[in-house]
C-alpha positions as a printed NumPy array, in Angstrom:
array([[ -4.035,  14.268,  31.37 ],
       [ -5.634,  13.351,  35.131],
       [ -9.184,  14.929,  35.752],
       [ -9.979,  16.384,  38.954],
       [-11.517,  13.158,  40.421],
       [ -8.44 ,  10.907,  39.496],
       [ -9.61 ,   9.908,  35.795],
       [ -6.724,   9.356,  32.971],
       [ -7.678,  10.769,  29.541],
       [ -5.695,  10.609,  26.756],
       [ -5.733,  14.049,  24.539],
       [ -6.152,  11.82 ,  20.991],
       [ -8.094,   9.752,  19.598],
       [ -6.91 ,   6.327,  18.87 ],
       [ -6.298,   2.706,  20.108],
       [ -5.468,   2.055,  23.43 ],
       [ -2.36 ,  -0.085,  24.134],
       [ -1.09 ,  -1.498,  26.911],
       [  2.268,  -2.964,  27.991],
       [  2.51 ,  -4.169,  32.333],
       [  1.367,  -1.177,  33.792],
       [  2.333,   1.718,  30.862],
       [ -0.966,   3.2  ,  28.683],
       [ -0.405,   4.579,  25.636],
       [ -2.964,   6.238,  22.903],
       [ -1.662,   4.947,  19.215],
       [ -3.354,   7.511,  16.845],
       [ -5.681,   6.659,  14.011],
       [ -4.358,   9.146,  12.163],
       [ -0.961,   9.428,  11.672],
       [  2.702,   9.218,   9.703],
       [  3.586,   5.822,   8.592],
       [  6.538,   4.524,  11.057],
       [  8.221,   1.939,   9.104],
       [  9.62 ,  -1.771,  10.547],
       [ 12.398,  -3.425,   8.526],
       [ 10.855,  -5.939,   5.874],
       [  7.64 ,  -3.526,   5.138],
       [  6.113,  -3.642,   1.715],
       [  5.835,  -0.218,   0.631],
       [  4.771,   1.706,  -2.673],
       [  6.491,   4.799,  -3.05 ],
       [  7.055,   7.658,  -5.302],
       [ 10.483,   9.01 ,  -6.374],
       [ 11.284,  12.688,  -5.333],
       [ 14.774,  13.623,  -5.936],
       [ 17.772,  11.691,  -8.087],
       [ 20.982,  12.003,  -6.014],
       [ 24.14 ,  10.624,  -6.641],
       [ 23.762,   6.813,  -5.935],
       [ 20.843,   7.161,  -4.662],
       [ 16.725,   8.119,  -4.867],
       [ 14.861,  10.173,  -2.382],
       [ 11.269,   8.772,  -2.16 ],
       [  8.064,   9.78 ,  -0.464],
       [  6.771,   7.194,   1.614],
       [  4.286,   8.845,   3.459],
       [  6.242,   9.07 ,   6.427],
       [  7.731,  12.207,   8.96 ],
       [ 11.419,  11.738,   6.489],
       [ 11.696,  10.795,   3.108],
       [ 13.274,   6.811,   2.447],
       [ 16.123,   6.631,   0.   ],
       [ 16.8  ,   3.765,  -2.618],
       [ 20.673,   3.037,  -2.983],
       [ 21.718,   2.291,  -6.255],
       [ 23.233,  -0.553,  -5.107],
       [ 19.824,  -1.794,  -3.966],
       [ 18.288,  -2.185,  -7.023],
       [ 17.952,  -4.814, -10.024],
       [ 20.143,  -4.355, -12.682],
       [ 18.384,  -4.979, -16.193],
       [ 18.222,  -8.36 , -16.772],
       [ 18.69 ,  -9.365, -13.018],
       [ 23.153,  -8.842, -14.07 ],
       [ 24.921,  -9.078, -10.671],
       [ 27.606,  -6.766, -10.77 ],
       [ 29.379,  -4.126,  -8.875],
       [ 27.452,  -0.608,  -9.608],
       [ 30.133,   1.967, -11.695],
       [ 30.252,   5.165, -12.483],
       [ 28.505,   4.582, -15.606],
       [ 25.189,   3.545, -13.839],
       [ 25.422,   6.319, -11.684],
       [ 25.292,   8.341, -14.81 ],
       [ 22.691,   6.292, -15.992],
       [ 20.58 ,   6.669, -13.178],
       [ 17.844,   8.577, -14.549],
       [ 17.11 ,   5.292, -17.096],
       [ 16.298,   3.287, -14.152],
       [ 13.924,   5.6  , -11.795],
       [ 13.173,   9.347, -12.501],
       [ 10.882,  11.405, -10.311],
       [  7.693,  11.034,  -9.666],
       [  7.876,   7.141, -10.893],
       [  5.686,   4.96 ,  -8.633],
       [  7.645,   1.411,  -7.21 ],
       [  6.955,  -0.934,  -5.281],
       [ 10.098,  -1.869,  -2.711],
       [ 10.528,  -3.22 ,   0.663],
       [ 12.34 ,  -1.636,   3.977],
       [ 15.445,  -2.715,   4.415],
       [ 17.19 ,  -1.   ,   7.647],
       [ 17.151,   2.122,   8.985],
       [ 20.248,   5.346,   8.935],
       [ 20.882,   6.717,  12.47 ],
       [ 18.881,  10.08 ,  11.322],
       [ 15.441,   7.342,  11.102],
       [ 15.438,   7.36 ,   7.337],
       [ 14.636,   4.39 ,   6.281],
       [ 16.939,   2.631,   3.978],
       [ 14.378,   0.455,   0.552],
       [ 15.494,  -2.197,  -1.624],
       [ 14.006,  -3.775,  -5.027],
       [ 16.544,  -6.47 ,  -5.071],
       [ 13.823,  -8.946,  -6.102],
       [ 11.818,  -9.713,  -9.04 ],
       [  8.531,  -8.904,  -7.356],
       [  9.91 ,  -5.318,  -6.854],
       [ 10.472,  -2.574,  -9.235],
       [  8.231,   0.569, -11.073],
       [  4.641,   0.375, -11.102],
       [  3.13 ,   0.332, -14.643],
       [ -0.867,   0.805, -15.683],
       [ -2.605,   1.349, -12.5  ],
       [ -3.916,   4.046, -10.266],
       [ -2.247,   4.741,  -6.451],
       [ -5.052,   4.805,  -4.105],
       [ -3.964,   6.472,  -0.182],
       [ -5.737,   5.312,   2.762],
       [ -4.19 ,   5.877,   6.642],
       [ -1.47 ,   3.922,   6.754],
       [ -2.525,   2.532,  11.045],
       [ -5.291,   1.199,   8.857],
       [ -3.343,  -1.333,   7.132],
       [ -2.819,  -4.85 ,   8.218],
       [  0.069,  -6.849,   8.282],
       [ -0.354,  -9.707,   5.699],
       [  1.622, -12.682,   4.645],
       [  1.334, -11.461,   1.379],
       [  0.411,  -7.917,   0.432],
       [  0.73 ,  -8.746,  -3.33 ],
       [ -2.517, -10.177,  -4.067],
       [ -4.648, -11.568,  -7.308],
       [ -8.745, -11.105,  -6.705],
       [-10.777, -13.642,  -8.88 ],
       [-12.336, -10.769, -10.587],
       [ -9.256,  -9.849, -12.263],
       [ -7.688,  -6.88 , -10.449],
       [ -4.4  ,  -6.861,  -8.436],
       [ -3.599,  -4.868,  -5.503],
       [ -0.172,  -4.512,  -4.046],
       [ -1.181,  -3.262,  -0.285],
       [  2.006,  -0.755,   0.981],
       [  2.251,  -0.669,   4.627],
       [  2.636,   2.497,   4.146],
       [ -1.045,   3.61 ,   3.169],
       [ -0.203,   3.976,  -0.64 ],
       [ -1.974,   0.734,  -2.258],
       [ -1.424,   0.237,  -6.603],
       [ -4.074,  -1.072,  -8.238],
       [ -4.12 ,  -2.742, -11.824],
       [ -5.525,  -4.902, -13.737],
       [ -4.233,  -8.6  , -13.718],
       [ -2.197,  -9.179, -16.775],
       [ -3.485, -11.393, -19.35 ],
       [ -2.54 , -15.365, -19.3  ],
       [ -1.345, -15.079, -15.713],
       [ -2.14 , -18.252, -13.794],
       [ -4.436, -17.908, -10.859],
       [ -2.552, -19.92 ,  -8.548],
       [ -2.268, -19.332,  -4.473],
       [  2.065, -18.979,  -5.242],
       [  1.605, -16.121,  -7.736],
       [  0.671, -13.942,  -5.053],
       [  4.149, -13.974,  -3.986],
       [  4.822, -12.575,  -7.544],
       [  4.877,  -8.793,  -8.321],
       [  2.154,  -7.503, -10.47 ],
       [  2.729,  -4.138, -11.777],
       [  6.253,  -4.388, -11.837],
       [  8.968,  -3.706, -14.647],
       [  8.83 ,  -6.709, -16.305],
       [  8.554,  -7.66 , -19.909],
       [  4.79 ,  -8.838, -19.553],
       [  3.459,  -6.5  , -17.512],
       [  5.242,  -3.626, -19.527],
       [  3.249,  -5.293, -22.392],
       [  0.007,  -5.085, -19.86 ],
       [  0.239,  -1.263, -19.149],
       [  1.671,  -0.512, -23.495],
       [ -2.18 ,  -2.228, -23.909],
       [ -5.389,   0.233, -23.46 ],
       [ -7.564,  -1.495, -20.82 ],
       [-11.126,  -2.381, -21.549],
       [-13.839,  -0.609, -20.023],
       [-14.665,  -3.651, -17.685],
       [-11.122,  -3.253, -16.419],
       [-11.197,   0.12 , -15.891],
       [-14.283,  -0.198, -14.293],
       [-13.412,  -3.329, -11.841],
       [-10.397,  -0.856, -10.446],
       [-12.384,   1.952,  -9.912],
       [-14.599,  -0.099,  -7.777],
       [-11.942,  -1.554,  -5.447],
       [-10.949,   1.933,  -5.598],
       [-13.458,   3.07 ,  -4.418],
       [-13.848,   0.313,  -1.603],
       [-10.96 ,   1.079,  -0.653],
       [-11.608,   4.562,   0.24 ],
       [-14.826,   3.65 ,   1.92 ],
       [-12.618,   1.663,   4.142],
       [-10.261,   4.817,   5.192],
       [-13.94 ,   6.872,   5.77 ],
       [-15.208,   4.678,   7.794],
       [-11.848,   3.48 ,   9.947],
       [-12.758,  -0.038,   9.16 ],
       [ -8.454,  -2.135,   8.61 ],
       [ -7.733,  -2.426,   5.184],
       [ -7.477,  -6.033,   3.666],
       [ -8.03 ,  -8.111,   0.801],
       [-10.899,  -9.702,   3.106],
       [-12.617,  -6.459,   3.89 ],
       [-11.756,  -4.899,   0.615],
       [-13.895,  -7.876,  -1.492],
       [-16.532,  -7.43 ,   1.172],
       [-17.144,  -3.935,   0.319],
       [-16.592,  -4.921,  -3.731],
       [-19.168,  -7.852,  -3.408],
       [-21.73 ,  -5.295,  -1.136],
       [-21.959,  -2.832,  -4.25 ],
       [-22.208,  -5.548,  -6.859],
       [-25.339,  -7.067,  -4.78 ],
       [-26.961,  -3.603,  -3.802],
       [-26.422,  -3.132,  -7.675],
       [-24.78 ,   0.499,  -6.826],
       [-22.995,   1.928,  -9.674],
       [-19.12 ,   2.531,  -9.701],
       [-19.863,   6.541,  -9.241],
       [-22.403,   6.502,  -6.384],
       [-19.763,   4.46 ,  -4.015],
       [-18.946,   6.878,  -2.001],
       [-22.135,   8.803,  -1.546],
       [-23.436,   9.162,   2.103],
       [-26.635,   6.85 ,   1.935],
       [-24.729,   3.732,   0.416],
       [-21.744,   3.937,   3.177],
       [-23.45 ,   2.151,   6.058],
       [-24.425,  -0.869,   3.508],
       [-20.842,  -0.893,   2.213],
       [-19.117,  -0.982,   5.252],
       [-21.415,  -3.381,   7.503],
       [-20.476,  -6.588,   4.901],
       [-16.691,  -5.183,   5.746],
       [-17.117,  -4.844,   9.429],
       [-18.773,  -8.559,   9.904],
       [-16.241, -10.355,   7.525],
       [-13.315,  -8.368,  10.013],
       [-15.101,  -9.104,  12.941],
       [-14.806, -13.238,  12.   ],
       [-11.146, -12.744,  11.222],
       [-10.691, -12.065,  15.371],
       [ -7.726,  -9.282,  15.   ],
       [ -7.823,  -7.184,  17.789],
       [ -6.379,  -4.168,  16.001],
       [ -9.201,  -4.161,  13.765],
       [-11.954,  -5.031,  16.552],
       [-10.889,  -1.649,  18.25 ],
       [-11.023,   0.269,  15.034],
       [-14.099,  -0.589,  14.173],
       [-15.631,   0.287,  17.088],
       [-14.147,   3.827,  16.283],
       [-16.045,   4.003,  13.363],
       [-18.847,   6.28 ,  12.28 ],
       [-19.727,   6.409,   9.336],
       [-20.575,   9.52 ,   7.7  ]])
């Protein structure tokens, strides 16, 4: 809108963008719009006939073709009628998996795949949702922290935490590699009770990661072991996280380590940021 002396104000908040001589306002706020080769955690709404309906935290639910899955045991084969009867021993609702945009039907559904090893259901974890215009685009948004928790970081704003699995190597290529998914090991991971350490190390990036969303600040593995390292060293327990008086400690060890990265997206929205 144009104020009486000639000003332009937008009527959200949000980042401003601009391309030549057009302004635009992108919300902080808002439904995830997906781009083809996003890495996305969903959840599984409806079983159709050859295909999944899944929430992705978007305006439309995404579907999952059966033909766009792994068959057990990676087979390569043409899907038949008896997998489409068997579709319910794959994915059933309200399964969490990890997938990846693949196109995009003429409605704007978007189209997932799992037709990788480093794709498939989520086992022994907790689903953590943060604004999706939060997250940052990584070259890999599987990722290993030293202190034993991985963290699969959906463009969408749904990010699956879970403890490592045992024995796995900590090498820079095994981020590339799914943690969480459906296979054999990590089936054996979530069949196994996790310790209490464990259980507490994911509530605290947890937790981190929802003092990111409160205080605007772009979600990454950078910022998210700023704000784990800031409560280890302020010795603040697991529950007192997210209390009020803690926030501003939490989040300016986040907001410098961003700041040094030099992204522009997450200059802006941390300048939008006021914490509570």
């Amino acid at each position: 809108m144009v104020r009486e002396d000639g000003t332009l104000i937008a009527t959200l908040a949000g980042v401003v963008e601009r391309v030549n001589k057009l302004v635009s306002v992108r919300p902080l706020r808002s439904r995830y719009n997906g781009e083809v080769g996003d890495v996305v955690v969903c959840r599984i709404s409806d079983v159709g006939q050859k295909r999944w309906k899944v929430d992705v935290n978007g305006r439309q639910e995404g579907v999952l073709m059966l033909s766009s899955i792994n068959l057990p045991g990676g087979e390569q084969r043409r899907r038949t009628a008896e997998d489409q009867l068997n579709m319910r021993q794959f994915y059933v609702e309200h399964d969490l998996v990890s997938a990846e945009v693949q196109a995009f039907f003429q409605d704007g559904s978007m189209s997932l795949h799992t037709r990788s090893l480093k794709y498939g259901k989520l086992h022994g974890g907790l689903l953590v949702t943060v604004a999706p215009s939060l997250m940052r685009r990584l070259k890999q948004h599987f990722h290993r922290f030293d202190f034993g928790v991985s963290v699969i970081f959906g463009m969408n704003g749904f990010i699956w935490i879970s403890p490592t699995p045992e024995g796995a190597a900590q090498t820079d290529e095994l981020n590339d590699v799914a943690i969480g998914t459906s296979q054999p090991s990590v089936e054996g991971a979530a069949a196994r009770a996790p310790t209490y350490e464990e259980r507490e190390k994911v509530s605290r990036v947890r937790n981190a990661l929802v003092v990111l969303d409160r205080a605007c600040i772009a979600v990454s593995p950078a910022t998210t072991e700023a704000v784990y390292a800031a409560s280890l060293a302020a010795g603040v327990l697991v529950k007192d996280m997210l209390l009020p008086q803690h926030l501003d400690t939490l989040c300016s060890n986040a907001m410098t380590c961003h700041a040094a990265v030099g992204d522009a997206m997450g200059r802006d929205l941390m300048a939008t940021a006021v914490p509570h």
